[in-house]
């Protein structure tokens, strides 16, 4: 019996039921197709909105990035310090406008500024970068110069006061010293020179093992007999160079990207403190 013969054999009520069932099935299929198409259309619309919002967001990030770089282009050498300032305390009232402005940027913009400016840094979450650096500094100093007095007593207070008390103060660029060849003949050297020469002699050449090298530096720089500002600059400069020298002597001593800041005539104690943290952060990431 074929389908037509079978249908003809049905009574009227069965035929009506069969047609109703077929119509219901067809309607269900039509509704399913319509719903599927509507769902796909909604997905496309949602994706389009998300793409548009993402493009708009990226355009805002790009605009803020370009605006910052253009506005503070003459401070590009301080961008690595901007990153450190943000990691140290992004709500601190820094004396340099560029640090305050950078800390006020969204994190995504901060990282894009660093990337587009060629600074090999990204903003990381660090619980207490300053205390971590100070702990490392004190341990290294005590292990390396056990016979010397320490300028890092009271949790390196003269290092931390460089930013908390005297951040706006410009650093001395030279220091007066006596010429050993001509008695009592005064001369000047770049401020870092005597510290670097001493650390070179003691840590790289391993000469004069019994010499109280830091005690001599503290005397030369009048650490205990001058002003707190002087004490802060000496302690923080020494801290910076100790961090630099705390790794393998064969490594490059200069932290990338900060030479221009370190030797600038407008270097402040705030800069110097951030340089110390930057040197530690770079060593920490090695």
PDB file of C-alpha atoms in Angstrom:
ATOM      1  CA  UNK A   1       0.000   0.000   0.000  1.00  0.00           C
ATOM      2  CA  UNK A   2       1.462   3.285  -1.051  1.00  0.00           C
ATOM      3  CA  UNK A   3       1.068   6.543   0.874  1.00  0.00           C
ATOM      4  CA  UNK A   4      -1.785   7.858  -1.311  1.00  0.00           C
ATOM      5  CA  UNK A   5      -3.790   4.673  -0.959  1.00  0.00           C
ATOM      6  CA  UNK A   6      -3.147   4.684   2.791  1.00  0.00           C
ATOM      7  CA  UNK A   7      -4.360   8.251   3.115  1.00  0.00           C
ATOM      8  CA  UNK A   8      -7.477   7.524   1.069  1.00  0.00           C
ATOM      9  CA  UNK A   9      -8.260   4.665   3.429  1.00  0.00           C
ATOM     10  CA  UNK A  10      -8.378   6.979   6.416  1.00  0.00           C
ATOM     11  CA  UNK A  11     -11.661   8.399   7.571  1.00  0.00           C
ATOM     12  CA  UNK A  12     -12.245  12.161   7.721  1.00  0.00           C
ATOM     13  CA  UNK A  13     -11.239  12.619  11.369  1.00  0.00           C
ATOM     14  CA  UNK A  14      -7.960  10.774  10.852  1.00  0.00           C
ATOM     15  CA  UNK A  15      -7.223  12.849   7.792  1.00  0.00           C
ATOM     16  CA  UNK A  16      -7.875  16.048   9.738  1.00  0.00           C
ATOM     17  CA  UNK A  17      -5.569  14.869  12.545  1.00  0.00           C
ATOM     18  CA  UNK A  18      -2.839  14.006  10.059  1.00  0.00           C
ATOM     19  CA  UNK A  19      -3.067  17.394   8.356  1.00  0.00           C
ATOM     20  CA  UNK A  20      -3.021  19.156  11.739  1.00  0.00           C
ATOM     21  CA  UNK A  21       0.062  17.228  12.816  1.00  0.00           C
ATOM     22  CA  UNK A  22       1.840  18.044   9.567  1.00  0.00           C
ATOM     23  CA  UNK A  23       0.895  21.702   9.867  1.00  0.00           C
ATOM     24  CA  UNK A  24       2.152  21.830  13.457  1.00  0.00           C
ATOM     25  CA  UNK A  25       5.434  20.244  12.457  1.00  0.00           C
ATOM     26  CA  UNK A  26       5.833  22.660   9.568  1.00  0.00           C
ATOM     27  CA  UNK A  27       5.023  25.617  11.826  1.00  0.00           C
ATOM     28  CA  UNK A  28       7.547  24.418  14.411  1.00  0.00           C
ATOM     29  CA  UNK A  29      10.204  24.202  11.714  1.00  0.00           C
ATOM     30  CA  UNK A  30       9.359  27.686  10.444  1.00  0.00           C
ATOM     31  CA  UNK A  31       9.484  29.109  14.002  1.00  0.00           C
ATOM     32  CA  UNK A  32      12.803  27.344  14.660  1.00  0.00           C
ATOM     33  CA  UNK A  33      14.313  28.772  11.477  1.00  0.00           C
ATOM     34  CA  UNK A  34      13.029  32.277  12.291  1.00  0.00           C
ATOM     35  CA  UNK A  35      14.357  32.066  15.866  1.00  0.00           C
ATOM     36  CA  UNK A  36      17.732  30.817  14.646  1.00  0.00           C
ATOM     37  CA  UNK A  37      18.005  33.668  12.164  1.00  0.00           C
ATOM     38  CA  UNK A  38      16.976  36.181  14.823  1.00  0.00           C
ATOM     39  CA  UNK A  39      19.534  34.748  17.253  1.00  0.00           C
ATOM     40  CA  UNK A  40      22.294  34.944  14.654  1.00  0.00           C
ATOM     41  CA  UNK A  41      21.266  38.471  13.778  1.00  0.00           C
ATOM     42  CA  UNK A  42      21.339  39.471  17.472  1.00  0.00           C
ATOM     43  CA  UNK A  43      24.773  37.893  17.852  1.00  0.00           C
ATOM     44  CA  UNK A  44      26.022  39.830  14.842  1.00  0.00           C
ATOM     45  CA  UNK A  45      24.549  43.043  16.211  1.00  0.00           C
ATOM     46  CA  UNK A  46      26.075  42.420  19.646  1.00  0.00           C
ATOM     47  CA  UNK A  47      29.447  41.614  18.090  1.00  0.00           C
ATOM     48  CA  UNK A  48      29.222  44.748  15.990  1.00  0.00           C
ATOM     49  CA  UNK A  49      28.480  46.828  19.098  1.00  0.00           C
ATOM     50  CA  UNK A  50      31.348  45.168  20.993  1.00  0.00           C
ATOM     51  CA  UNK A  51      33.721  45.764  18.079  1.00  0.00           C
ATOM     52  CA  UNK A  52      32.622  49.372  17.848  1.00  0.00           C
ATOM     53  CA  UNK A  53      33.051  49.875  21.605  1.00  0.00           C
ATOM     54  CA  UNK A  54      36.468  48.194  21.480  1.00  0.00           C
ATOM     55  CA  UNK A  55      37.553  50.441  18.606  1.00  0.00           C
ATOM     56  CA  UNK A  56      36.266  53.476  20.483  1.00  0.00           C
ATOM     57  CA  UNK A  57      38.086  52.382  23.639  1.00  0.00           C
ATOM     58  CA  UNK A  58      41.325  51.806  21.744  1.00  0.00           C
ATOM     59  CA  UNK A  59      40.971  55.184  20.061  1.00  0.00           C
ATOM     60  CA  UNK A  60      40.626  56.801  23.492  1.00  0.00           C
ATOM     61  CA  UNK A  61      43.692  54.910  24.767  1.00  0.00           C
ATOM     62  CA  UNK A  62      45.667  55.944  21.671  1.00  0.00           C
ATOM     63  CA  UNK A  63      44.559  59.568  22.011  1.00  0.00           C
ATOM     64  CA  UNK A  64      45.539  59.733  25.693  1.00  0.00           C
ATOM     65  CA  UNK A  65      48.840  58.035  24.905  1.00  0.00           C
ATOM     66  CA  UNK A  66      49.713  60.458  22.113  1.00  0.00           C
ATOM     67  CA  UNK A  67      48.566  63.449  24.172  1.00  0.00           C
ATOM     68  CA  UNK A  68      50.809  62.470  27.081  1.00  0.00           C
ATOM     69  CA  UNK A  69      53.847  61.743  24.901  1.00  0.00           C
ATOM     70  CA  UNK A  70      53.472  65.017  23.004  1.00  0.00           C
ATOM     71  CA  UNK A  71      52.888  67.084  26.138  1.00  0.00           C
ATOM     72  CA  UNK A  72      55.779  65.599  28.085  1.00  0.00           C
ATOM     73  CA  UNK A  73      58.107  64.851  25.188  1.00  0.00           C
ATOM     74  CA  UNK A  74      60.915  66.841  26.788  1.00  0.00           C
ATOM     75  CA  UNK A  75      60.711  64.507  29.802  1.00  0.00           C
ATOM     76  CA  UNK A  76      61.007  61.223  27.913  1.00  0.00           C
ATOM     77  CA  UNK A  77      64.149  60.302  29.816  1.00  0.00           C
ATOM     78  CA  UNK A  78      62.036  60.281  32.988  1.00  0.00           C
ATOM     79  CA  UNK A  79      59.457  57.814  31.656  1.00  0.00           C
ATOM     80  CA  UNK A  80      61.114  54.800  33.364  1.00  0.00           C
ATOM     81  CA  UNK A  81      60.923  56.805  36.588  1.00  0.00           C
ATOM     82  CA  UNK A  82      57.246  57.525  35.860  1.00  0.00           C
ATOM     83  CA  UNK A  83      56.647  53.768  35.872  1.00  0.00           C
ATOM     84  CA  UNK A  84      58.499  53.402  39.170  1.00  0.00           C
ATOM     85  CA  UNK A  85      56.585  56.339  40.663  1.00  0.00           C
ATOM     86  CA  UNK A  86      53.298  54.639  39.752  1.00  0.00           C
ATOM     87  CA  UNK A  87      54.431  51.341  41.285  1.00  0.00           C
ATOM     88  CA  UNK A  88      55.787  53.053  44.395  1.00  0.00           C
ATOM     89  CA  UNK A  89      52.732  55.176  45.210  1.00  0.00           C
ATOM     90  CA  UNK A  90      50.396  56.477  42.518  1.00  0.00           C
ATOM     91  CA  UNK A  91      48.616  58.821  44.956  1.00  0.00           C
ATOM     92  CA  UNK A  92      51.787  60.515  46.221  1.00  0.00           C
ATOM     93  CA  UNK A  93      52.113  64.240  45.491  1.00  0.00           C
ATOM     94  CA  UNK A  94      55.309  64.119  43.455  1.00  0.00           C
ATOM     95  CA  UNK A  95      57.111  67.388  42.838  1.00  0.00           C
ATOM     96  CA  UNK A  96      57.572  66.683  39.122  1.00  0.00           C
ATOM     97  CA  UNK A  97      54.400  67.260  37.121  1.00  0.00           C
ATOM     98  CA  UNK A  98      55.248  64.446  34.710  1.00  0.00           C
ATOM     99  CA  UNK A  99      55.144  61.905  37.553  1.00  0.00           C
ATOM    100  CA  UNK A 100      51.790  63.185  38.815  1.00  0.00           C
ATOM    101  CA  UNK A 101      50.323  63.216  35.306  1.00  0.00           C
ATOM    102  CA  UNK A 102      51.532  59.686  34.565  1.00  0.00           C
ATOM    103  CA  UNK A 103      50.130  58.325  37.834  1.00  0.00           C
ATOM    104  CA  UNK A 104      46.742  59.788  36.898  1.00  0.00           C
ATOM    105  CA  UNK A 105      46.533  57.771  33.670  1.00  0.00           C
ATOM    106  CA  UNK A 106      44.646  54.468  33.421  1.00  0.00           C
ATOM    107  CA  UNK A 107      46.952  51.475  33.684  1.00  0.00           C
ATOM    108  CA  UNK A 108      46.399  50.504  30.047  1.00  0.00           C
ATOM    109  CA  UNK A 109      47.442  53.977  28.906  1.00  0.00           C
ATOM    110  CA  UNK A 110      50.482  53.940  31.194  1.00  0.00           C
ATOM    111  CA  UNK A 111      51.747  50.697  29.684  1.00  0.00           C
ATOM    112  CA  UNK A 112      51.085  51.902  26.147  1.00  0.00           C
ATOM    113  CA  UNK A 113      52.986  55.135  26.830  1.00  0.00           C
ATOM    114  CA  UNK A 114      55.939  53.076  28.040  1.00  0.00           C
ATOM    115  CA  UNK A 115      55.745  50.725  25.066  1.00  0.00           C
ATOM    116  CA  UNK A 116      55.460  53.447  22.427  1.00  0.00           C
ATOM    117  CA  UNK A 117      58.253  55.443  24.041  1.00  0.00           C
ATOM    118  CA  UNK A 118      60.642  52.506  23.963  1.00  0.00           C
ATOM    119  CA  UNK A 119      60.862  52.085  27.734  1.00  0.00           C
ATOM    120  CA  UNK A 120      61.420  48.405  28.452  1.00  0.00           C
ATOM    121  CA  UNK A 121      59.114  48.421  31.462  1.00  0.00           C
ATOM    122  CA  UNK A 122      55.537  47.558  32.371  1.00  0.00           C
ATOM    123  CA  UNK A 123      53.573  48.491  35.459  1.00  0.00           C
ATOM    124  CA  UNK A 124      53.509  45.560  37.883  1.00  0.00           C
ATOM    125  CA  UNK A 125      51.649  45.109  41.124  1.00  0.00           C
ATOM    126  CA  UNK A 126      54.240  45.243  43.912  1.00  0.00           C
ATOM    127  CA  UNK A 127      53.109  45.315  47.522  1.00  0.00           C
ATOM    128  CA  UNK A 128      55.856  47.622  48.818  1.00  0.00           C
ATOM    129  CA  UNK A 129      58.618  48.187  46.298  1.00  0.00           C
ATOM    130  CA  UNK A 130      60.470  50.711  48.475  1.00  0.00           C
ATOM    131  CA  UNK A 131      60.644  48.477  51.544  1.00  0.00           C
ATOM    132  CA  UNK A 132      61.620  45.509  49.414  1.00  0.00           C
ATOM    133  CA  UNK A 133      64.463  47.539  47.894  1.00  0.00           C
ATOM    134  CA  UNK A 134      65.598  48.816  51.291  1.00  0.00           C
ATOM    135  CA  UNK A 135      65.620  45.317  52.786  1.00  0.00           C
ATOM    136  CA  UNK A 136      67.760  44.129  49.871  1.00  0.00           C
ATOM    137  CA  UNK A 137      70.073  47.141  50.182  1.00  0.00           C
ATOM    138  CA  UNK A 138      70.647  46.739  53.927  1.00  0.00           C
ATOM    139  CA  UNK A 139      71.313  43.010  53.627  1.00  0.00           C
ATOM    140  CA  UNK A 140      73.783  43.524  50.790  1.00  0.00           C
ATOM    141  CA  UNK A 141      75.525  46.368  52.634  1.00  0.00           C
ATOM    142  CA  UNK A 142      75.852  44.430  55.904  1.00  0.00           C
ATOM    143  CA  UNK A 143      77.228  41.393  54.069  1.00  0.00           C
ATOM    144  CA  UNK A 144      79.681  43.446  51.992  1.00  0.00           C
ATOM    145  CA  UNK A 145      80.888  46.069  54.483  1.00  0.00           C
ATOM    146  CA  UNK A 146      80.575  44.436  57.923  1.00  0.00           C
ATOM    147  CA  UNK A 147      83.393  46.560  59.412  1.00  0.00           C
ATOM    148  CA  UNK A 148      82.049  49.943  58.313  1.00  0.00           C
ATOM    149  CA  UNK A 149      79.514  52.227  59.905  1.00  0.00           C
ATOM    150  CA  UNK A 150      76.230  52.341  58.047  1.00  0.00           C
ATOM    151  CA  UNK A 151      74.431  55.351  56.591  1.00  0.00           C
ATOM    152  CA  UNK A 152      71.331  53.144  56.290  1.00  0.00           C
ATOM    153  CA  UNK A 153      70.343  53.000  59.949  1.00  0.00           C
ATOM    154  CA  UNK A 154      66.716  53.431  61.106  1.00  0.00           C
ATOM    155  CA  UNK A 155      65.462  51.543  58.058  1.00  0.00           C
ATOM    156  CA  UNK A 156      67.486  53.760  55.706  1.00  0.00           C
ATOM    157  CA  UNK A 157      65.684  56.890  56.836  1.00  0.00           C
ATOM    158  CA  UNK A 158      67.944  59.207  54.831  1.00  0.00           C
ATOM    159  CA  UNK A 159      67.025  57.295  51.682  1.00  0.00           C
ATOM    160  CA  UNK A 160      63.274  57.486  52.260  1.00  0.00           C
ATOM    161  CA  UNK A 161      63.439  61.128  53.356  1.00  0.00           C
ATOM    162  CA  UNK A 162      64.857  61.958  49.938  1.00  0.00           C
ATOM    163  CA  UNK A 163      61.314  61.688  48.643  1.00  0.00           C
ATOM    164  CA  UNK A 164      59.150  62.217  51.716  1.00  0.00           C
ATOM    165  CA  UNK A 165      60.877  65.401  52.965  1.00  0.00           C
ATOM    166  CA  UNK A 166      63.160  66.827  50.281  1.00  0.00           C
ATOM    167  CA  UNK A 167      61.882  65.533  46.957  1.00  0.00           C
ATOM    168  CA  UNK A 168      61.810  69.005  45.403  1.00  0.00           C
ATOM    169  CA  UNK A 169      65.431  69.818  46.312  1.00  0.00           C
ATOM    170  CA  UNK A 170      67.934  69.774  43.450  1.00  0.00           C
ATOM    171  CA  UNK A 171      70.987  67.587  43.953  1.00  0.00           C
ATOM    172  CA  UNK A 172      74.548  68.831  44.091  1.00  0.00           C
ATOM    173  CA  UNK A 173      76.368  67.918  40.893  1.00  0.00           C
ATOM    174  CA  UNK A 174      79.940  68.221  42.208  1.00  0.00           C
ATOM    175  CA  UNK A 175      81.792  67.697  45.445  1.00  0.00           C
ATOM    176  CA  UNK A 176      84.871  69.497  46.768  1.00  0.00           C
ATOM    177  CA  UNK A 177      87.830  67.258  47.525  1.00  0.00           C
ATOM    178  CA  UNK A 178      91.460  67.760  48.460  1.00  0.00           C
ATOM    179  CA  UNK A 179      94.182  67.086  45.919  1.00  0.00           C
ATOM    180  CA  UNK A 180      96.473  64.471  47.459  1.00  0.00           C
ATOM    181  CA  UNK A 181      99.409  65.609  45.358  1.00  0.00           C
ATOM    182  CA  UNK A 182      99.247  69.221  46.531  1.00  0.00           C
ATOM    183  CA  UNK A 183      98.436  69.554  50.209  1.00  0.00           C
ATOM    184  CA  UNK A 184      95.242  71.482  51.010  1.00  0.00           C
ATOM    185  CA  UNK A 185      94.618  72.232  47.369  1.00  0.00           C
ATOM    186  CA  UNK A 186      90.837  72.098  46.830  1.00  0.00           C
ATOM    187  CA  UNK A 187      89.356  70.644  43.676  1.00  0.00           C
ATOM    188  CA  UNK A 188      85.988  69.380  42.540  1.00  0.00           C
ATOM    189  CA  UNK A 189      84.720  66.099  41.159  1.00  0.00           C
ATOM    190  CA  UNK A 190      81.403  64.997  39.829  1.00  0.00           C
ATOM    191  CA  UNK A 191      79.261  64.024  42.786  1.00  0.00           C
ATOM    192  CA  UNK A 192      79.101  60.339  41.854  1.00  0.00           C
ATOM    193  CA  UNK A 193      82.794  60.018  41.009  1.00  0.00           C
ATOM    194  CA  UNK A 194      84.262  59.253  44.417  1.00  0.00           C
ATOM    195  CA  UNK A 195      81.500  56.766  45.236  1.00  0.00           C
ATOM    196  CA  UNK A 196      81.918  54.957  41.925  1.00  0.00           C
ATOM    197  CA  UNK A 197      85.732  54.932  42.177  1.00  0.00           C
ATOM    198  CA  UNK A 198      85.578  53.483  45.685  1.00  0.00           C
ATOM    199  CA  UNK A 199      83.072  50.771  44.791  1.00  0.00           C
ATOM    200  CA  UNK A 200      85.114  49.905  41.716  1.00  0.00           C
ATOM    201  CA  UNK A 201      88.205  49.451  43.864  1.00  0.00           C
ATOM    202  CA  UNK A 202      86.527  47.476  46.626  1.00  0.00           C
ATOM    203  CA  UNK A 203      83.923  45.404  44.782  1.00  0.00           C
ATOM    204  CA  UNK A 204      85.354  44.868  41.320  1.00  0.00           C
ATOM    205  CA  UNK A 205      89.098  44.873  41.920  1.00  0.00           C
ATOM    206  CA  UNK A 206      88.688  43.389  45.409  1.00  0.00           C
ATOM    207  CA  UNK A 207      91.538  45.542  46.599  1.00  0.00           C
ATOM    208  CA  UNK A 208      92.047  47.048  50.058  1.00  0.00           C
ATOM    209  CA  UNK A 209      89.948  44.411  51.852  1.00  0.00           C
ATOM    210  CA  UNK A 210      90.735  45.871  55.284  1.00  0.00           C
ATOM    211  CA  UNK A 211      90.000  49.428  54.259  1.00  0.00           C
ATOM    212  CA  UNK A 212      86.920  51.075  55.793  1.00  0.00           C
ATOM    213  CA  UNK A 213      85.820  52.339  52.421  1.00  0.00           C
ATOM    214  CA  UNK A 214      82.333  53.561  53.355  1.00  0.00           C
ATOM    215  CA  UNK A 215      83.583  55.252  56.526  1.00  0.00           C
ATOM    216  CA  UNK A 216      85.997  57.204  54.353  1.00  0.00           C
ATOM    217  CA  UNK A 217      83.226  58.134  51.936  1.00  0.00           C
ATOM    218  CA  UNK A 218      80.954  59.254  54.763  1.00  0.00           C
ATOM    219  CA  UNK A 219      83.750  61.518  55.991  1.00  0.00           C
ATOM    220  CA  UNK A 220      84.517  62.841  52.512  1.00  0.00           C
ATOM    221  CA  UNK A 221      80.841  63.677  51.890  1.00  0.00           C
ATOM    222  CA  UNK A 222      80.374  65.127  55.407  1.00  0.00           C
ATOM    223  CA  UNK A 223      77.553  62.690  56.031  1.00  0.00           C
ATOM    224  CA  UNK A 224      77.385  63.198  59.787  1.00  0.00           C
ATOM    225  CA  UNK A 225      78.346  66.843  60.055  1.00  0.00           C
ATOM    226  CA  UNK A 226      76.478  68.715  57.346  1.00  0.00           C
ATOM    227  CA  UNK A 227      72.742  68.950  56.666  1.00  0.00           C
ATOM    228  CA  UNK A 228      69.939  66.407  56.368  1.00  0.00           C
ATOM    229  CA  UNK A 229      69.602  67.242  52.692  1.00  0.00           C
ATOM    230  CA  UNK A 230      73.291  66.430  52.217  1.00  0.00           C
ATOM    231  CA  UNK A 231      72.868  63.209  54.191  1.00  0.00           C
ATOM    232  CA  UNK A 232      69.880  62.230  52.040  1.00  0.00           C
ATOM    233  CA  UNK A 233      71.720  62.826  48.775  1.00  0.00           C
ATOM    234  CA  UNK A 234      74.768  60.878  49.902  1.00  0.00           C
ATOM    235  CA  UNK A 235      72.789  57.943  51.324  1.00  0.00           C
ATOM    236  CA  UNK A 236      70.502  57.670  48.292  1.00  0.00           C
ATOM    237  CA  UNK A 237      73.341  58.038  45.773  1.00  0.00           C
ATOM    238  CA  UNK A 238      75.322  55.342  47.589  1.00  0.00           C
ATOM    239  CA  UNK A 239      72.187  53.171  47.740  1.00  0.00           C
ATOM    240  CA  UNK A 240      71.702  53.490  43.992  1.00  0.00           C
ATOM    241  CA  UNK A 241      75.286  52.504  43.177  1.00  0.00           C
ATOM    242  CA  UNK A 242      75.292  49.649  45.678  1.00  0.00           C
ATOM    243  CA  UNK A 243      72.271  48.179  43.922  1.00  0.00           C
ATOM    244  CA  UNK A 244      74.059  48.586  40.584  1.00  0.00           C
ATOM    245  CA  UNK A 245      77.142  46.818  41.974  1.00  0.00           C
ATOM    246  CA  UNK A 246      75.190  44.094  43.767  1.00  0.00           C
ATOM    247  CA  UNK A 247      75.274  41.736  40.786  1.00  0.00           C
ATOM    248  CA  UNK A 248      78.041  40.063  38.824  1.00  0.00           C
ATOM    249  CA  UNK A 249      80.835  42.603  38.223  1.00  0.00           C
ATOM    250  CA  UNK A 250      80.962  41.596  34.551  1.00  0.00           C
ATOM    251  CA  UNK A 251      77.441  42.927  34.000  1.00  0.00           C
ATOM    252  CA  UNK A 252      76.782  46.349  32.521  1.00  0.00           C
ATOM    253  CA  UNK A 253      76.713  48.757  35.432  1.00  0.00           C
ATOM    254  CA  UNK A 254      74.388  51.333  33.943  1.00  0.00           C
ATOM    255  CA  UNK A 255      70.667  50.780  34.318  1.00  0.00           C
ATOM    256  CA  UNK A 256      69.209  51.172  30.797  1.00  0.00           C
ATOM    257  CA  UNK A 257      67.623  54.506  29.968  1.00  0.00           C
ATOM    258  CA  UNK A 258      68.552  56.538  33.036  1.00  0.00           C
ATOM    259  CA  UNK A 259      72.009  57.943  32.251  1.00  0.00           C
ATOM    260  CA  UNK A 260      70.532  61.215  31.017  1.00  0.00           C
ATOM    261  CA  UNK A 261      68.521  61.703  34.212  1.00  0.00           C
ATOM    262  CA  UNK A 262      71.374  60.718  36.521  1.00  0.00           C
ATOM    263  CA  UNK A 263      73.692  63.327  35.011  1.00  0.00           C
ATOM    264  CA  UNK A 264      71.127  66.078  34.430  1.00  0.00           C
ATOM    265  CA  UNK A 265      71.662  69.429  36.115  1.00  0.00           C
ATOM    266  CA  UNK A 266      68.076  69.506  37.388  1.00  0.00           C
ATOM    267  CA  UNK A 267      68.254  66.117  39.134  1.00  0.00           C
ATOM    268  CA  UNK A 268      66.205  66.258  42.340  1.00  0.00           C
ATOM    269  CA  UNK A 269      66.238  64.064  45.409  1.00  0.00           C
ATOM    270  CA  UNK A 270      62.874  62.739  44.231  1.00  0.00           C
ATOM    271  CA  UNK A 271      64.509  61.628  40.972  1.00  0.00           C
ATOM    272  CA  UNK A 272      67.383  60.109  42.897  1.00  0.00           C
ATOM    273  CA  UNK A 273      65.073  58.053  45.110  1.00  0.00           C
ATOM    274  CA  UNK A 274      63.155  56.781  42.077  1.00  0.00           C
ATOM    275  CA  UNK A 275      66.455  55.938  40.366  1.00  0.00           C
ATOM    276  CA  UNK A 276      67.354  53.821  43.389  1.00  0.00           C
ATOM    277  CA  UNK A 277      64.015  51.987  43.121  1.00  0.00           C
ATOM    278  CA  UNK A 278      64.453  51.611  39.354  1.00  0.00           C
ATOM    279  CA  UNK A 279      67.902  50.085  39.789  1.00  0.00           C
ATOM    280  CA  UNK A 280      66.483  47.604  42.295  1.00  0.00           C
ATOM    281  CA  UNK A 281      63.453  46.834  40.110  1.00  0.00           C
ATOM    282  CA  UNK A 282      65.693  46.058  37.129  1.00  0.00           C
ATOM    283  CA  UNK A 283      67.934  43.834  39.283  1.00  0.00           C
ATOM    284  CA  UNK A 284      64.848  42.188  40.780  1.00  0.00           C
ATOM    285  CA  UNK A 285      63.601  41.297  37.306  1.00  0.00           C
ATOM    286  CA  UNK A 286      66.907  39.784  36.127  1.00  0.00           C
TER     287      UNK A 286
END
